[in-house]
PDB file of C-alpha atoms in Angstrom:
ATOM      1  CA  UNK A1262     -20.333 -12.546 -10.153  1.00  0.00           C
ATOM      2  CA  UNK A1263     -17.168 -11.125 -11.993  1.00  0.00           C
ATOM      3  CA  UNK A1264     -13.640 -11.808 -11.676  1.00  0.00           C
ATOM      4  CA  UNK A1265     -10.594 -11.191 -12.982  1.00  0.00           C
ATOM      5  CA  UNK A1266      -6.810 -13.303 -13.089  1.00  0.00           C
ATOM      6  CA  UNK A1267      -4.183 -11.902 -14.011  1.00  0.00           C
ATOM      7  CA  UNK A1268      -1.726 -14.674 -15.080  1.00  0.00           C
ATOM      8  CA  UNK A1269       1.227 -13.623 -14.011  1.00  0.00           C
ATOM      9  CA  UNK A1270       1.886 -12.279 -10.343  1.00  0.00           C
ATOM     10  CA  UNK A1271       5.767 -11.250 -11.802  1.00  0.00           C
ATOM     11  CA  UNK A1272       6.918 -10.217 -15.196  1.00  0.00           C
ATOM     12  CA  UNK A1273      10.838  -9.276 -15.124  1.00  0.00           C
ATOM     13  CA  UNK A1274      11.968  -7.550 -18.578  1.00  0.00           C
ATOM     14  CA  UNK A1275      14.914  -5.910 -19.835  1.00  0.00           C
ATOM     15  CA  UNK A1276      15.196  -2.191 -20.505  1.00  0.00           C
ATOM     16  CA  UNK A1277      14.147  -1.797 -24.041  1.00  0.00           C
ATOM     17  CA  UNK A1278      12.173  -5.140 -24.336  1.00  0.00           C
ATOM     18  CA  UNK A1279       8.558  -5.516 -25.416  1.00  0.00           C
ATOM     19  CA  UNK A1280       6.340  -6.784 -22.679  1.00  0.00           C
ATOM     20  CA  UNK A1281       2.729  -8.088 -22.507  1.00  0.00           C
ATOM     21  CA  UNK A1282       1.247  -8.688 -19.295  1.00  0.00           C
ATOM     22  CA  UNK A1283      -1.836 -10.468 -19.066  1.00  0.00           C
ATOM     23  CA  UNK A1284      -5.325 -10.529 -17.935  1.00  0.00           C
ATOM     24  CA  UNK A1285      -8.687 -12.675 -17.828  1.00  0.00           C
ATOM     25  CA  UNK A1286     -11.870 -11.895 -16.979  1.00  0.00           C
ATOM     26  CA  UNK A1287     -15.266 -13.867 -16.148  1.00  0.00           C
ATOM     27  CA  UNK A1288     -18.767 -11.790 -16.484  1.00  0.00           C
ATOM     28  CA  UNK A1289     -22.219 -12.672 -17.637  1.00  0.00           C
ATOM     29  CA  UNK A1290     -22.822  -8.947 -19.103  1.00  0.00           C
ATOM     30  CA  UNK A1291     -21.582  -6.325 -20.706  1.00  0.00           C
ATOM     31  CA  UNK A1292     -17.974  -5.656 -19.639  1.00  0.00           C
ATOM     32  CA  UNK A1293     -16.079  -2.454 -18.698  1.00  0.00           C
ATOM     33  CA  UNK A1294     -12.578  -2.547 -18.139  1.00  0.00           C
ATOM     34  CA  UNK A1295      -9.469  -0.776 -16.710  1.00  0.00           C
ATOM     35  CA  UNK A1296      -5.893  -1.468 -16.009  1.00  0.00           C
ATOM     36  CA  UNK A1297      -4.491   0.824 -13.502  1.00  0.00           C
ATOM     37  CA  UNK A1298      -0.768   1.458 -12.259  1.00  0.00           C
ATOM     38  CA  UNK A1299       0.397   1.565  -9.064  1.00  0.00           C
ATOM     39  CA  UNK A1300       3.726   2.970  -7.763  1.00  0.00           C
ATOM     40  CA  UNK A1301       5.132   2.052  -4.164  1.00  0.00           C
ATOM     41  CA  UNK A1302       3.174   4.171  -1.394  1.00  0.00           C
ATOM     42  CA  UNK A1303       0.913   5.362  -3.988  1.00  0.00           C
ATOM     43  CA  UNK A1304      -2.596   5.245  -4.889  1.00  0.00           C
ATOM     44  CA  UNK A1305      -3.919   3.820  -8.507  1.00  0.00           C
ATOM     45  CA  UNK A1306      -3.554   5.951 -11.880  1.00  0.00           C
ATOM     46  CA  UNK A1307      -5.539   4.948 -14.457  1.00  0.00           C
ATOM     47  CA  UNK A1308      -3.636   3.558 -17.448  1.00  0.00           C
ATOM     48  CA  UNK A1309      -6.336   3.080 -20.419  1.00  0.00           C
ATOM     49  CA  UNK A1310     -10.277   1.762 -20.617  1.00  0.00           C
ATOM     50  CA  UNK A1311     -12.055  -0.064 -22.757  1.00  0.00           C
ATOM     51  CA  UNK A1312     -15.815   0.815 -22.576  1.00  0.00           C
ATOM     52  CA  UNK A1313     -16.916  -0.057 -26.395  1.00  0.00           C
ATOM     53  CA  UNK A1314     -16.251   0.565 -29.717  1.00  0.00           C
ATOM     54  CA  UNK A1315     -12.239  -0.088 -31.012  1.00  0.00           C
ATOM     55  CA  UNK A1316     -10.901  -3.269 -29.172  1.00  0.00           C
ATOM     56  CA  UNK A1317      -7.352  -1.977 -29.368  1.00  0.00           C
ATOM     57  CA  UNK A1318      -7.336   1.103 -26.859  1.00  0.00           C
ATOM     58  CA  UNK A1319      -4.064   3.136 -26.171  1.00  0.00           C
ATOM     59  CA  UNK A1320      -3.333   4.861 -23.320  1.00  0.00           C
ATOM     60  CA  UNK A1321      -0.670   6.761 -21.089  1.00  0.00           C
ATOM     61  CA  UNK A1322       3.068   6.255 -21.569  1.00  0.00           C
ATOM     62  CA  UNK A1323       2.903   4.348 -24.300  1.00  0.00           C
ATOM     63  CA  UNK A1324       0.163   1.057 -23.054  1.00  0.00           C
ATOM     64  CA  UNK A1325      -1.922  -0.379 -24.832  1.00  0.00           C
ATOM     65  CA  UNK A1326      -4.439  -2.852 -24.612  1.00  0.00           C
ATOM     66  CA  UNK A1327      -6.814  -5.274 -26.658  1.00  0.00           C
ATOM     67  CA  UNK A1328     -10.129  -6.730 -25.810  1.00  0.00           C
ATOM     68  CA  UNK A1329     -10.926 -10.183 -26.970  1.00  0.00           C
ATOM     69  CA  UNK A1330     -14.549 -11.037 -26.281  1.00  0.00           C
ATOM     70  CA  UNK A1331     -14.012 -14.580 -27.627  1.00  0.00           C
ATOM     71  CA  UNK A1332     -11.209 -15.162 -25.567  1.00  0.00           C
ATOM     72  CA  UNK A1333     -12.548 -12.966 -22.664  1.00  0.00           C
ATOM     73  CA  UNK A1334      -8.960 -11.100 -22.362  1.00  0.00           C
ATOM     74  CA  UNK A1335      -7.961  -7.792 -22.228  1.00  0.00           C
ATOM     75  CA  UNK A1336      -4.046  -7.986 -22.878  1.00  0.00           C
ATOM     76  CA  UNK A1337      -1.415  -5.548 -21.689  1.00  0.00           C
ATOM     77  CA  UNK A1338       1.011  -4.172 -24.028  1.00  0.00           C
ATOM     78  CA  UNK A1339       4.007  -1.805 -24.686  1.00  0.00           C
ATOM     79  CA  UNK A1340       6.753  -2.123 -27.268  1.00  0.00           C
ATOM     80  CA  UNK A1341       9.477  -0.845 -25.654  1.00  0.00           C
ATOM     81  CA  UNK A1342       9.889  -0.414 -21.468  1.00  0.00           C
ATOM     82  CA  UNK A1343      11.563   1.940 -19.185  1.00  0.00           C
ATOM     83  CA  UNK A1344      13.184   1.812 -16.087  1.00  0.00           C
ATOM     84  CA  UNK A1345      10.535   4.453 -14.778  1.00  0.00           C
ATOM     85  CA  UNK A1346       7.535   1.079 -16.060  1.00  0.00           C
ATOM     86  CA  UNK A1347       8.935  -0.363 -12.355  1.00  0.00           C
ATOM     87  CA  UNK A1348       5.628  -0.655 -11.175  1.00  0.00           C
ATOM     88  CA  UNK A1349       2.327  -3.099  -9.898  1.00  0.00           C
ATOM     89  CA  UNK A1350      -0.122  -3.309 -12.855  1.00  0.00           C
ATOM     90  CA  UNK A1351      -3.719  -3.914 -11.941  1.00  0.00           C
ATOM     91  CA  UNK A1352      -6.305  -5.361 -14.241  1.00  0.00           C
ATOM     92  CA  UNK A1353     -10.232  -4.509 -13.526  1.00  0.00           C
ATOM     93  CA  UNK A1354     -13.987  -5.117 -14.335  1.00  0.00           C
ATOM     94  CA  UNK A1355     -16.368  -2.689 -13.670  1.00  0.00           C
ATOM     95  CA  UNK A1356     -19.609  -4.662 -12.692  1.00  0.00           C
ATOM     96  CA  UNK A1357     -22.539  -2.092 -11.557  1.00  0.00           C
ATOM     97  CA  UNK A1358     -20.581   0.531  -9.916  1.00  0.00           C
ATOM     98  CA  UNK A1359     -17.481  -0.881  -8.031  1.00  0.00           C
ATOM     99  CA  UNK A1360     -14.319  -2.538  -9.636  1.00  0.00           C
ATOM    100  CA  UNK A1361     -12.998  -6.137  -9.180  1.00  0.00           C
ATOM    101  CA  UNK A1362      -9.496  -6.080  -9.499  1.00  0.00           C
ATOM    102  CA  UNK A1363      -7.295  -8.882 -10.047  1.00  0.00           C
ATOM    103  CA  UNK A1364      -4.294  -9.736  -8.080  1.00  0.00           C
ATOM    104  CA  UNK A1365      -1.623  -7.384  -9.506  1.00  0.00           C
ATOM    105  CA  UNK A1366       1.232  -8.420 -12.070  1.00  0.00           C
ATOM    106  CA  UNK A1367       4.558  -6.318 -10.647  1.00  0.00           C
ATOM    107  CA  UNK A1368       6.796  -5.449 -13.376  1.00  0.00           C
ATOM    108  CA  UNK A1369      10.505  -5.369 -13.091  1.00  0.00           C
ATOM    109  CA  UNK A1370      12.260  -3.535 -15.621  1.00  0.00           C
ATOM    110  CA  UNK A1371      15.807  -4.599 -15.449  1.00  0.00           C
ATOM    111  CA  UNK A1372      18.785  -2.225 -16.932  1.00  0.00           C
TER     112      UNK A1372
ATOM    113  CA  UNK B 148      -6.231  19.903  -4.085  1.00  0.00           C
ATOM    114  CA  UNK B 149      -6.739  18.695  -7.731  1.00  0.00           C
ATOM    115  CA  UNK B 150      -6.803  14.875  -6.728  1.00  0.00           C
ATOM    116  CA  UNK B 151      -8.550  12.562  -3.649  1.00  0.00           C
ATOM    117  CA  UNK B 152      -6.960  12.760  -0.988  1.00  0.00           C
ATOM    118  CA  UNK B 153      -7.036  10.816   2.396  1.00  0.00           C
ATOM    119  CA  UNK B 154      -5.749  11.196   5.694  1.00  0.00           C
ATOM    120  CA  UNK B 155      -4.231   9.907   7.689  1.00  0.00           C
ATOM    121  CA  UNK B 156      -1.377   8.572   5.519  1.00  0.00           C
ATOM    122  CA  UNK B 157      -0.334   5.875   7.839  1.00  0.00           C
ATOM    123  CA  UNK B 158      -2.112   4.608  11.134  1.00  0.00           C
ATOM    124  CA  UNK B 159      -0.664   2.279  13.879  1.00  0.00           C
ATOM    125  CA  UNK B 160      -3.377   1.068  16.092  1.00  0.00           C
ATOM    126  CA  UNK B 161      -3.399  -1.599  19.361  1.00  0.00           C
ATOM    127  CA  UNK B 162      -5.677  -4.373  19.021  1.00  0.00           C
ATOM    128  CA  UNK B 163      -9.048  -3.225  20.187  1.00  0.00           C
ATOM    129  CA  UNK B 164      -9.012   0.286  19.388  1.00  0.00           C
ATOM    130  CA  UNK B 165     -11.320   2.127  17.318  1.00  0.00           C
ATOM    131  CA  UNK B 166      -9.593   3.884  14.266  1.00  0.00           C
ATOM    132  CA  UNK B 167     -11.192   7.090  11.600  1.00  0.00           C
ATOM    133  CA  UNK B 168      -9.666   7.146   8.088  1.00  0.00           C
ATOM    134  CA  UNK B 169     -10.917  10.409   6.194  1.00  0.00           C
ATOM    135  CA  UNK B 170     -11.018  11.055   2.392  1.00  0.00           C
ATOM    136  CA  UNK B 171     -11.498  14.222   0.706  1.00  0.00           C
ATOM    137  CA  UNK B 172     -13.115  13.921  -2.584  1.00  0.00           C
ATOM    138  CA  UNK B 173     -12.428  15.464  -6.231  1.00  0.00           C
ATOM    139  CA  UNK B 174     -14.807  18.393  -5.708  1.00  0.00           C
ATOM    140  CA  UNK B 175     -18.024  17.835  -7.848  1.00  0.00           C
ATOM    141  CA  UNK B 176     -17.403  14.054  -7.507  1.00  0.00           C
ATOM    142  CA  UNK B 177     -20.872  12.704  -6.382  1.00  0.00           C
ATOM    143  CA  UNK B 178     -19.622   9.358  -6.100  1.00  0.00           C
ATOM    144  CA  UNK B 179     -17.194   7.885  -3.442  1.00  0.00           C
ATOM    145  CA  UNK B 180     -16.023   3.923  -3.155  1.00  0.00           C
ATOM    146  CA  UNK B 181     -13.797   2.621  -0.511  1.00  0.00           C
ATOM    147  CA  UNK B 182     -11.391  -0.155  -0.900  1.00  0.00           C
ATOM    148  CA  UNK B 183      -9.346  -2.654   1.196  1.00  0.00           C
ATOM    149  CA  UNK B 184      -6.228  -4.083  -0.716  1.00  0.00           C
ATOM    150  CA  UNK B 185      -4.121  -6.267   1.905  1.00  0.00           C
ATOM    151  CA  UNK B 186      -0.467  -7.282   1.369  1.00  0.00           C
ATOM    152  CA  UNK B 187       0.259  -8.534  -2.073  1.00  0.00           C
ATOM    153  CA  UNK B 188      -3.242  -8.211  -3.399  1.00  0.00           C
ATOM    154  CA  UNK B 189      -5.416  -6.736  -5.659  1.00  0.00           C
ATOM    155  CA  UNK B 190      -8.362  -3.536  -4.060  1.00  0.00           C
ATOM    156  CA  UNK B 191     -11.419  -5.082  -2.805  1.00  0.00           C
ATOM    157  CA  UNK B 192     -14.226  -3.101  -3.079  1.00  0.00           C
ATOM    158  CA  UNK B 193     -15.715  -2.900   0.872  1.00  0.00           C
ATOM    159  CA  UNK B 194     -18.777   0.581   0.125  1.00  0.00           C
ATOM    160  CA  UNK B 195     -20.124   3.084  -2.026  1.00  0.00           C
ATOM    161  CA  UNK B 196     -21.788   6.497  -1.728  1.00  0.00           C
ATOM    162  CA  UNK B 197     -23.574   8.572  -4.313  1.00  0.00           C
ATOM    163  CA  UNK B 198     -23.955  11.895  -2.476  1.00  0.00           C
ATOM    164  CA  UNK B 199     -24.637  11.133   1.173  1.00  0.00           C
ATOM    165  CA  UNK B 200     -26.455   7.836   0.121  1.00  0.00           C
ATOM    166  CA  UNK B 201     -24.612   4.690   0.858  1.00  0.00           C
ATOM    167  CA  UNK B 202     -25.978   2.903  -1.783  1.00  0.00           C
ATOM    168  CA  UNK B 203     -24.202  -0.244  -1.354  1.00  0.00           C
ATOM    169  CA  UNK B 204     -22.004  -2.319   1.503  1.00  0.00           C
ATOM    170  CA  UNK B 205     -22.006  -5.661   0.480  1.00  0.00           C
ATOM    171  CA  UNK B 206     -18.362  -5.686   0.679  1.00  0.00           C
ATOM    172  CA  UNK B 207     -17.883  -4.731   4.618  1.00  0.00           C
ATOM    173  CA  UNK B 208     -16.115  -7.670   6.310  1.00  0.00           C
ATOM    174  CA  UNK B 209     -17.997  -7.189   9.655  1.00  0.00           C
ATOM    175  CA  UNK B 210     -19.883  -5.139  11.419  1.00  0.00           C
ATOM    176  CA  UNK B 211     -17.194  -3.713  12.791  1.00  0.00           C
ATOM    177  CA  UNK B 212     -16.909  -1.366   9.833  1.00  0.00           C
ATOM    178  CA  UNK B 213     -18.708   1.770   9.384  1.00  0.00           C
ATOM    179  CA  UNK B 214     -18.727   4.107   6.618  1.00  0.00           C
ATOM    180  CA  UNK B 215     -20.215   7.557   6.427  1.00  0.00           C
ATOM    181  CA  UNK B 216     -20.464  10.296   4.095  1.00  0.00           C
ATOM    182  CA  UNK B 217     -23.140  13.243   5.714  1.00  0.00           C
ATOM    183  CA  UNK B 218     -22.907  16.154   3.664  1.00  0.00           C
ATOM    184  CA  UNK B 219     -22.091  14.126   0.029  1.00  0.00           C
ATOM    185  CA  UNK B 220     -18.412  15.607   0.259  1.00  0.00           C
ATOM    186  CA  UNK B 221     -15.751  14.570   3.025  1.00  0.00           C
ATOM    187  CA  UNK B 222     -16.398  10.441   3.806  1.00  0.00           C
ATOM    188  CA  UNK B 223     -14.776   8.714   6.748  1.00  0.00           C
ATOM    189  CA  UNK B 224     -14.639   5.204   7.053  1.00  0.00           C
ATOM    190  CA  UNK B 225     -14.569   4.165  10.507  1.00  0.00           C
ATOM    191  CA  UNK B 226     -13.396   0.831  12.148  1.00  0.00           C
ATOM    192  CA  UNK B 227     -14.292  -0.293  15.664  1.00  0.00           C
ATOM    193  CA  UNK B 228     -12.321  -2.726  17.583  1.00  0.00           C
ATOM    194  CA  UNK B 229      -9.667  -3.431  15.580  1.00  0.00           C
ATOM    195  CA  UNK B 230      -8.035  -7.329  15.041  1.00  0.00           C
ATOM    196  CA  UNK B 231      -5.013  -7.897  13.272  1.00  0.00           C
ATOM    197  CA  UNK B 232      -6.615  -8.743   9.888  1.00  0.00           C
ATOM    198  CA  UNK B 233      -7.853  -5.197   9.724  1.00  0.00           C
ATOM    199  CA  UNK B 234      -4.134  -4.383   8.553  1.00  0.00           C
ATOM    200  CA  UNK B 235      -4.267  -3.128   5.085  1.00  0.00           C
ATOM    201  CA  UNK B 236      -4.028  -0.293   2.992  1.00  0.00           C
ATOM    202  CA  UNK B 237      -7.685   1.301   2.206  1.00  0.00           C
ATOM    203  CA  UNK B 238      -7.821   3.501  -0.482  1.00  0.00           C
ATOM    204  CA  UNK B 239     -10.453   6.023  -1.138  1.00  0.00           C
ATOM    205  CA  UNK B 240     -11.419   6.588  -5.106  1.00  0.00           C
ATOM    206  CA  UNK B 241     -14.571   9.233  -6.646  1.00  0.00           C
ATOM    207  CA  UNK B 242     -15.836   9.519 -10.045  1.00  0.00           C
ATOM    208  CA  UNK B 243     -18.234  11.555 -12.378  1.00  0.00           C
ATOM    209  CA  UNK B 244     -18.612   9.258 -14.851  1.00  0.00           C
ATOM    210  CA  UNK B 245     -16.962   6.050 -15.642  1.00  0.00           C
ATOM    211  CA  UNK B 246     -13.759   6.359 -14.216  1.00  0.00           C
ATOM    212  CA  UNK B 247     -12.662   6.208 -10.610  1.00  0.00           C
ATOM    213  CA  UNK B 248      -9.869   8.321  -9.568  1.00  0.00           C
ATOM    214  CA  UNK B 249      -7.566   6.983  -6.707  1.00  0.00           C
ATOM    215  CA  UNK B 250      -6.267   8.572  -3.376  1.00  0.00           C
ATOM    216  CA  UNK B 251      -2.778   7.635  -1.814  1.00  0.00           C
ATOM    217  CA  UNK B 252      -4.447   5.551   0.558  1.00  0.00           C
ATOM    218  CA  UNK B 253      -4.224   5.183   4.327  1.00  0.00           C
ATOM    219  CA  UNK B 254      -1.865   2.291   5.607  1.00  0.00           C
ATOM    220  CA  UNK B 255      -3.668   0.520   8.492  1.00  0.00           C
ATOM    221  CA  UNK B 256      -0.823  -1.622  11.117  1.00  0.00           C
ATOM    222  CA  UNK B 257      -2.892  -3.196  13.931  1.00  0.00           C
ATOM    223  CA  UNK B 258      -0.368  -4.253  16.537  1.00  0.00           C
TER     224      UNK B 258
END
């Protein structure tokens, strides 16, 4: 079975700050894996994927992520946050077809 | 519409009553995946449909739950009797390949 913790269930940061939210995950194969975004009343948006190849993988408004087999992580990252960053971020596995998300880290950006 | 879609938005129901949440799909999108996320937590992955197959629901609590999809397009997922700890959003997502793409979700309040 997979799973996934994300270590942190809130990360408050300043406008401007760097932040790095973080995620774990457990699996006995090959791993496939997502972080999503989710605003209030809304459904998921895909932020970035790692399916192979580079471990560092950017994606939308400025996220990026690593993947560290060794450490079986797959890190969070932006330089510099926004206000508009406000949000639930939601770390995932893809085992056969479905996801296994993790708990959700909400992010406050504060001005 | 360009994304999923599901209807309806929000749903009160009284104990005991039977309740139909419907998703429209990304057209083209063979395959369809419901999800339960309650209060404060992470998606749970509850069924999944490739066409008008249900190829997997492991992750239905009861039997209570039904799930259909008869033409490989619109799916409605389909809860009889509801208790209390049926409340929850349940979010609809498709996909082509490896990505699933997210609708707003239906908020479920079972009074």
């Amino acid at each position: 079975a997979q799973s996934v913790t994300q270590l942190d269930s809130q990360v408050p940061v300043f406008e401007e700050a760097p932040v790095e939210l973080r995620c774990n995950y457990s699996s006995s194969v090959s791993v496939y894996l997502f972080w999503y975004v989710q605003y209030p009343n809304q459904g998921l948006q895909l932020l970035l994927k790692y399916l192979s190849g580079s471990t560092l993988v950017k994606g939308i408004n400025g996220f990026e992520a690593e993947f560290n087999k060794s450490q079986t992580s797959f890190h969070l990252r932006k330089p510099s946050v926004h206000i508009s960053d406000t949000a639930e971020y939601f770390c995932a596995v893809r085992s056969a077809r479905q996801l296994t998300f993790g708990s959700g880290t909400q992010l406050t950006v504060l001005p | 519409g360009a994304g999923v879609s599901q209807s309806p938005r929000y749903k009160v129901a009284k104990r005991g009553q039977d309740v139909a949440l419907r998703c429209d799909p990304i057209s083209g999108h063979v395959s369809l995946f419901w999800y339960q996320q309650a209060l404060g937590q992470g998606p749970e992955f509850l069924t999944y449909f490739q066409n008008e197959a249900q190829l997997d629901k492991s992750g239905l609590p009861s039997d209570r739950f039904f799930a259909e999809r008869p033409e490989g397009s619109v799916s409605t997922l389909k809860i009889q009797r509801t208790q209390q700890e049926d409340s929850a959003v349940y979010l609809c997502a498709t996909s082509v390949t490896d990505t699933q793409y997210f609708g707003p979700g239906t908020r479920l309040t079972v009074l």
